Amino acid sequence: MAIDYAKGLSDNPIIQVVSGTSTTQASTTSSSFQNGYQLSIVPHHSSNKIIVMGTAVISMGGGSTMGGIFRILRSDGVNANVNISGTGNYGHYFCGATNYDMDIAGIGFIFLDSPSTTNQVTYTQQFRTEHHTVHYNHKQYANRPGKASFVLMEIMA
């Protein structure tokens, strides 16, 4: 649905926008997903859609073969931990490096989600390792901070 500005705001399909950023850093050597930045929205109608956009930074360190995975989870109090960015233990982004070359991933994402609820919906950035250490919101060898962000837009179905 396009916005017809001649009709005024009553024709606007965007119901609400929630956004935020985080510079909190973390790292893991675990193959289990760790939580990064999260943000919540409360949909006005269960048939509405949520556009989920954002950014994050992950980097590798600590070995000759490195790899990390990034994904977005949705939880609404009923349907916990729905991976909206991929399948199973995989997600939106995989990065890796060999021979101690460092890989820094500036990740951008956009998904159209159908949470089918009017409960509070929380979206969480998650990261895990495939090999060695994965750093979240931190460029390990450059020793620079990163910034995670979310923009959640509720649109009429």
PDB file of C-alpha atoms in Angstrom:
ATOM      1  CA  MET A   1       0.000   0.000   0.000  1.00  0.00           C
ATOM      2  CA  ALA A   2       1.403   3.372  -1.021  1.00  0.00           C
ATOM      3  CA  ILE A   3       0.863   6.497   1.018  1.00  0.00           C
ATOM      4  CA  ASP A   4      -1.491   8.929  -0.728  1.00  0.00           C
ATOM      5  CA  TYR A   5      -0.642  12.239   0.934  1.00  0.00           C
ATOM      6  CA  ALA A   6      -3.632  13.917  -0.720  1.00  0.00           C
ATOM      7  CA  LYS A   7      -5.833  11.882   1.661  1.00  0.00           C
ATOM      8  CA  GLY A   8      -3.855  12.999   4.711  1.00  0.00           C
ATOM      9  CA  LEU A   9      -2.652  10.828   7.551  1.00  0.00           C
ATOM     10  CA  SER A  10      -5.719   8.565   7.513  1.00  0.00           C
ATOM     11  CA  ASP A  11      -4.226   6.768   4.503  1.00  0.00           C
ATOM     12  CA  ASN A  12      -0.808   6.260   6.113  1.00  0.00           C
ATOM     13  CA  PRO A  13      -0.053   2.520   6.467  1.00  0.00           C
ATOM     14  CA  ILE A  14       2.618   3.186   9.148  1.00  0.00           C
ATOM     15  CA  ILE A  15       1.022   2.780  12.580  1.00  0.00           C
ATOM     16  CA  GLN A  16       4.061   3.259  14.821  1.00  0.00           C
ATOM     17  CA  VAL A  17       7.863   3.352  14.782  1.00  0.00           C
ATOM     18  CA  VAL A  18      10.122   2.253  17.663  1.00  0.00           C
ATOM     19  CA  SER A  19      13.898   2.644  17.420  1.00  0.00           C
ATOM     20  CA  GLY A  20      17.036   2.532  19.499  1.00  0.00           C
ATOM     21  CA  THR A  21      20.773   1.856  19.573  1.00  0.00           C
ATOM     22  CA  SER A  22      23.281   0.128  21.819  1.00  0.00           C
ATOM     23  CA  THR A  23      27.063   0.231  22.118  1.00  0.00           C
ATOM     24  CA  THR A  24      27.185  -2.612  24.668  1.00  0.00           C
ATOM     25  CA  GLN A  25      29.986  -5.015  23.757  1.00  0.00           C
ATOM     26  CA  ALA A  26      30.175  -8.759  24.315  1.00  0.00           C
ATOM     27  CA  SER A  27      32.102 -11.787  23.117  1.00  0.00           C
ATOM     28  CA  THR A  28      31.710 -15.555  23.186  1.00  0.00           C
ATOM     29  CA  THR A  29      33.527 -18.772  22.455  1.00  0.00           C
ATOM     30  CA  SER A  30      30.257 -20.694  22.752  1.00  0.00           C
ATOM     31  CA  SER A  31      28.402 -22.360  19.890  1.00  0.00           C
ATOM     32  CA  SER A  32      25.162 -21.448  21.710  1.00  0.00           C
ATOM     33  CA  PHE A  33      23.575 -18.158  20.705  1.00  0.00           C
ATOM     34  CA  GLN A  34      24.182 -15.191  23.003  1.00  0.00           C
ATOM     35  CA  ASN A  35      21.799 -12.256  23.283  1.00  0.00           C
ATOM     36  CA  GLY A  36      22.791  -8.860  21.986  1.00  0.00           C
ATOM     37  CA  TYR A  37      20.647  -5.757  21.631  1.00  0.00           C
ATOM     38  CA  GLN A  38      16.872  -6.150  21.856  1.00  0.00           C
ATOM     39  CA  LEU A  39      13.891  -3.886  21.308  1.00  0.00           C
ATOM     40  CA  SER A  40      10.140  -4.339  21.782  1.00  0.00           C
ATOM     41  CA  ILE A  41       6.956  -3.150  20.098  1.00  0.00           C
ATOM     42  CA  VAL A  42       3.258  -3.738  20.854  1.00  0.00           C
ATOM     43  CA  PRO A  43       1.254  -4.221  17.629  1.00  0.00           C
ATOM     44  CA  HIS A  44      -2.175  -2.558  17.460  1.00  0.00           C
ATOM     45  CA  HIS A  45      -3.781  -5.366  15.452  1.00  0.00           C
ATOM     46  CA  SER A  46      -2.820  -9.028  15.057  1.00  0.00           C
ATOM     47  CA  SER A  47      -2.957  -8.864  11.248  1.00  0.00           C
ATOM     48  CA  ASN A  48      -0.450  -5.988  11.041  1.00  0.00           C
ATOM     49  CA  LYS A  49       3.124  -6.557   9.897  1.00  0.00           C
ATOM     50  CA  ILE A  50       6.373  -5.396  11.477  1.00  0.00           C
ATOM     51  CA  ILE A  51       9.269  -4.184   9.357  1.00  0.00           C
ATOM     52  CA  VAL A  52      12.407  -5.114  11.320  1.00  0.00           C
ATOM     53  CA  MET A  53      15.520  -3.153  10.312  1.00  0.00           C
ATOM     54  CA  GLY A  54      18.864  -2.589  11.944  1.00  0.00           C
ATOM     55  CA  THR A  55      22.616  -2.915  12.133  1.00  0.00           C
ATOM     56  CA  ALA A  56      25.276  -4.700  14.160  1.00  0.00           C
ATOM     57  CA  VAL A  57      29.002  -5.397  14.118  1.00  0.00           C
ATOM     58  CA  ILE A  58      30.658  -8.753  14.751  1.00  0.00           C
ATOM     59  CA  SER A  59      34.339  -9.565  14.464  1.00  0.00           C
ATOM     60  CA  MET A  60      36.508 -12.628  14.853  1.00  0.00           C
ATOM     61  CA  GLY A  61      39.590 -13.396  16.857  1.00  0.00           C
ATOM     62  CA  GLY A  62      41.708 -16.102  18.404  1.00  0.00           C
ATOM     63  CA  GLY A  63      42.601 -18.673  15.792  1.00  0.00           C
ATOM     64  CA  SER A  64      43.612 -19.711  12.318  1.00  0.00           C
ATOM     65  CA  THR A  65      40.039 -20.640  11.314  1.00  0.00           C
ATOM     66  CA  MET A  66      37.331 -18.365  12.649  1.00  0.00           C
ATOM     67  CA  GLY A  67      33.615 -18.059  12.057  1.00  0.00           C
ATOM     68  CA  GLY A  68      30.599 -16.393  13.577  1.00  0.00           C
ATOM     69  CA  ILE A  69      26.837 -16.406  12.993  1.00  0.00           C
ATOM     70  CA  PHE A  70      24.303 -13.605  13.530  1.00  0.00           C
ATOM     71  CA  ARG A  71      20.499 -13.903  13.625  1.00  0.00           C
ATOM     72  CA  ILE A  72      17.311 -12.111  14.720  1.00  0.00           C
ATOM     73  CA  LEU A  73      14.825 -13.787  17.084  1.00  0.00           C
ATOM     74  CA  ARG A  74      11.236 -12.810  17.837  1.00  0.00           C
ATOM     75  CA  SER A  75       9.499 -13.578  21.136  1.00  0.00           C
ATOM     76  CA  ASP A  76       5.948 -12.542  22.027  1.00  0.00           C
ATOM     77  CA  GLY A  77       5.276 -14.334  25.312  1.00  0.00           C
ATOM     78  CA  VAL A  78       3.475 -17.167  23.495  1.00  0.00           C
ATOM     79  CA  ASN A  79       5.751 -18.061  20.591  1.00  0.00           C
ATOM     80  CA  ALA A  80       9.233 -17.793  22.059  1.00  0.00           C
ATOM     81  CA  ASN A  81      12.396 -17.682  20.016  1.00  0.00           C
ATOM     82  CA  VAL A  82      11.165 -17.605  16.430  1.00  0.00           C
ATOM     83  CA  ASN A  83      14.139 -17.137  14.095  1.00  0.00           C
ATOM     84  CA  ILE A  84      12.930 -14.553  11.564  1.00  0.00           C
ATOM     85  CA  SER A  85      16.298 -14.340   9.784  1.00  0.00           C
ATOM     86  CA  GLY A  86      17.056 -17.949   8.893  1.00  0.00           C
ATOM     87  CA  THR A  87      16.559 -21.554   9.859  1.00  0.00           C
ATOM     88  CA  GLY A  88      17.629 -23.374  13.018  1.00  0.00           C
ATOM     89  CA  ASN A  89      21.130 -22.537  14.207  1.00  0.00           C
ATOM     90  CA  TYR A  90      21.779 -20.372  11.187  1.00  0.00           C
ATOM     91  CA  GLY A  91      20.654 -16.893  10.542  1.00  0.00           C
ATOM     92  CA  HIS A  92      21.068 -13.808   8.475  1.00  0.00           C
ATOM     93  CA  TYR A  93      24.824 -13.624   8.401  1.00  0.00           C
ATOM     94  CA  PHE A  94      27.881 -15.848   8.591  1.00  0.00           C
ATOM     95  CA  CYS A  95      31.402 -14.475   8.533  1.00  0.00           C
ATOM     96  CA  GLY A  96      34.710 -16.224   8.776  1.00  0.00           C
ATOM     97  CA  ALA A  97      38.428 -15.959   8.173  1.00  0.00           C
ATOM     98  CA  THR A  98      41.461 -18.214   7.787  1.00  0.00           C
ATOM     99  CA  ASN A  99      45.175 -17.906   8.529  1.00  0.00           C
ATOM    100  CA  TYR A 100      44.586 -15.302  11.236  1.00  0.00           C
ATOM    101  CA  ASP A 101      43.082 -12.827   8.802  1.00  0.00           C
ATOM    102  CA  MET A 102      40.509 -10.807  10.699  1.00  0.00           C
ATOM    103  CA  ASP A 103      36.946 -10.527   9.489  1.00  0.00           C
ATOM    104  CA  ILE A 104      34.825  -7.586  10.606  1.00  0.00           C
ATOM    105  CA  ALA A 105      31.202  -7.687   9.596  1.00  0.00           C
ATOM    106  CA  GLY A 106      29.106  -4.562   9.506  1.00  0.00           C
ATOM    107  CA  ILE A 107      25.701  -6.185   9.283  1.00  0.00           C
ATOM    108  CA  GLY A 108      22.586  -4.506   7.934  1.00  0.00           C
ATOM    109  CA  PHE A 109      19.253  -6.274   7.822  1.00  0.00           C
ATOM    110  CA  ILE A 110      15.604  -5.756   6.926  1.00  0.00           C
ATOM    111  CA  PHE A 111      12.810  -8.297   7.349  1.00  0.00           C
ATOM    112  CA  LEU A 112       9.025  -8.190   7.046  1.00  0.00           C
ATOM    113  CA  ASP A 113       7.597 -10.105   9.998  1.00  0.00           C
ATOM    114  CA  SER A 114       4.059 -11.297  10.742  1.00  0.00           C
ATOM    115  CA  PRO A 115       3.913 -11.800  14.520  1.00  0.00           C
ATOM    116  CA  SER A 116       0.086 -12.357  14.481  1.00  0.00           C
ATOM    117  CA  THR A 117      -0.410 -10.978  17.982  1.00  0.00           C
ATOM    118  CA  THR A 118      -1.193  -7.860  19.977  1.00  0.00           C
ATOM    119  CA  ASN A 119       1.161  -8.987  22.762  1.00  0.00           C
ATOM    120  CA  GLN A 120       4.443  -7.190  23.251  1.00  0.00           C
ATOM    121  CA  VAL A 121       6.886  -8.490  20.643  1.00  0.00           C
ATOM    122  CA  THR A 122      10.623  -8.433  21.391  1.00  0.00           C
ATOM    123  CA  TYR A 123      13.275  -8.709  18.680  1.00  0.00           C
ATOM    124  CA  THR A 124      16.743  -9.810  19.789  1.00  0.00           C
ATOM    125  CA  GLN A 125      20.041  -9.736  17.938  1.00  0.00           C
ATOM    126  CA  GLN A 126      21.975 -12.934  18.649  1.00  0.00           C
ATOM    127  CA  PHE A 127      25.463 -14.138  17.828  1.00  0.00           C
ATOM    128  CA  ARG A 128      27.512 -17.306  18.274  1.00  0.00           C
ATOM    129  CA  THR A 129      30.774 -18.839  17.175  1.00  0.00           C
ATOM    130  CA  GLU A 130      31.535 -21.572  14.706  1.00  0.00           C
ATOM    131  CA  HIS A 131      35.252 -21.446  15.567  1.00  0.00           C
ATOM    132  CA  HIS A 132      37.155 -19.458  18.217  1.00  0.00           C
ATOM    133  CA  THR A 133      35.929 -16.083  19.551  1.00  0.00           C
ATOM    134  CA  VAL A 134      33.166 -13.870  18.159  1.00  0.00           C
ATOM    135  CA  HIS A 135      32.995 -10.243  19.303  1.00  0.00           C
ATOM    136  CA  TYR A 136      29.703  -8.308  19.190  1.00  0.00           C
ATOM    137  CA  ASN A 137      29.693  -4.508  18.797  1.00  0.00           C
ATOM    138  CA  HIS A 138      33.476  -4.537  18.882  1.00  0.00           C
ATOM    139  CA  LYS A 139      36.141  -4.517  16.166  1.00  0.00           C
ATOM    140  CA  GLN A 140      38.594  -6.761  17.981  1.00  0.00           C
ATOM    141  CA  TYR A 141      41.978  -5.979  16.443  1.00  0.00           C
ATOM    142  CA  ALA A 142      41.212  -2.354  15.625  1.00  0.00           C
ATOM    143  CA  ASN A 143      39.979  -1.962  19.227  1.00  0.00           C
ATOM    144  CA  ARG A 144      37.027   0.136  18.105  1.00  0.00           C
ATOM    145  CA  PRO A 145      33.462   0.041  19.384  1.00  0.00           C
ATOM    146  CA  GLY A 146      30.518  -0.826  17.184  1.00  0.00           C
ATOM    147  CA  LYS A 147      26.870   0.150  17.410  1.00  0.00           C
ATOM    148  CA  ALA A 148      23.797  -2.058  17.183  1.00  0.00           C
ATOM    149  CA  SER A 149      20.470  -0.614  16.119  1.00  0.00           C
ATOM    150  CA  PHE A 150      16.856  -1.569  15.554  1.00  0.00           C
ATOM    151  CA  VAL A 151      14.023   0.219  13.787  1.00  0.00           C
ATOM    152  CA  LEU A 152      10.649  -1.504  14.198  1.00  0.00           C
ATOM    153  CA  MET A 153       7.794  -0.206  12.035  1.00  0.00           C
ATOM    154  CA  GLU A 154       4.251  -1.474  12.426  1.00  0.00           C
ATOM    155  CA  ILE A 155       2.324  -1.290   9.154  1.00  0.00           C
ATOM    156  CA  MET A 156      -1.291  -2.021   8.353  1.00  0.00           C
ATOM    157  CA  ALA A 157      -1.892  -5.372   6.706  1.00  0.00           C
TER     158      ALA A 157
END
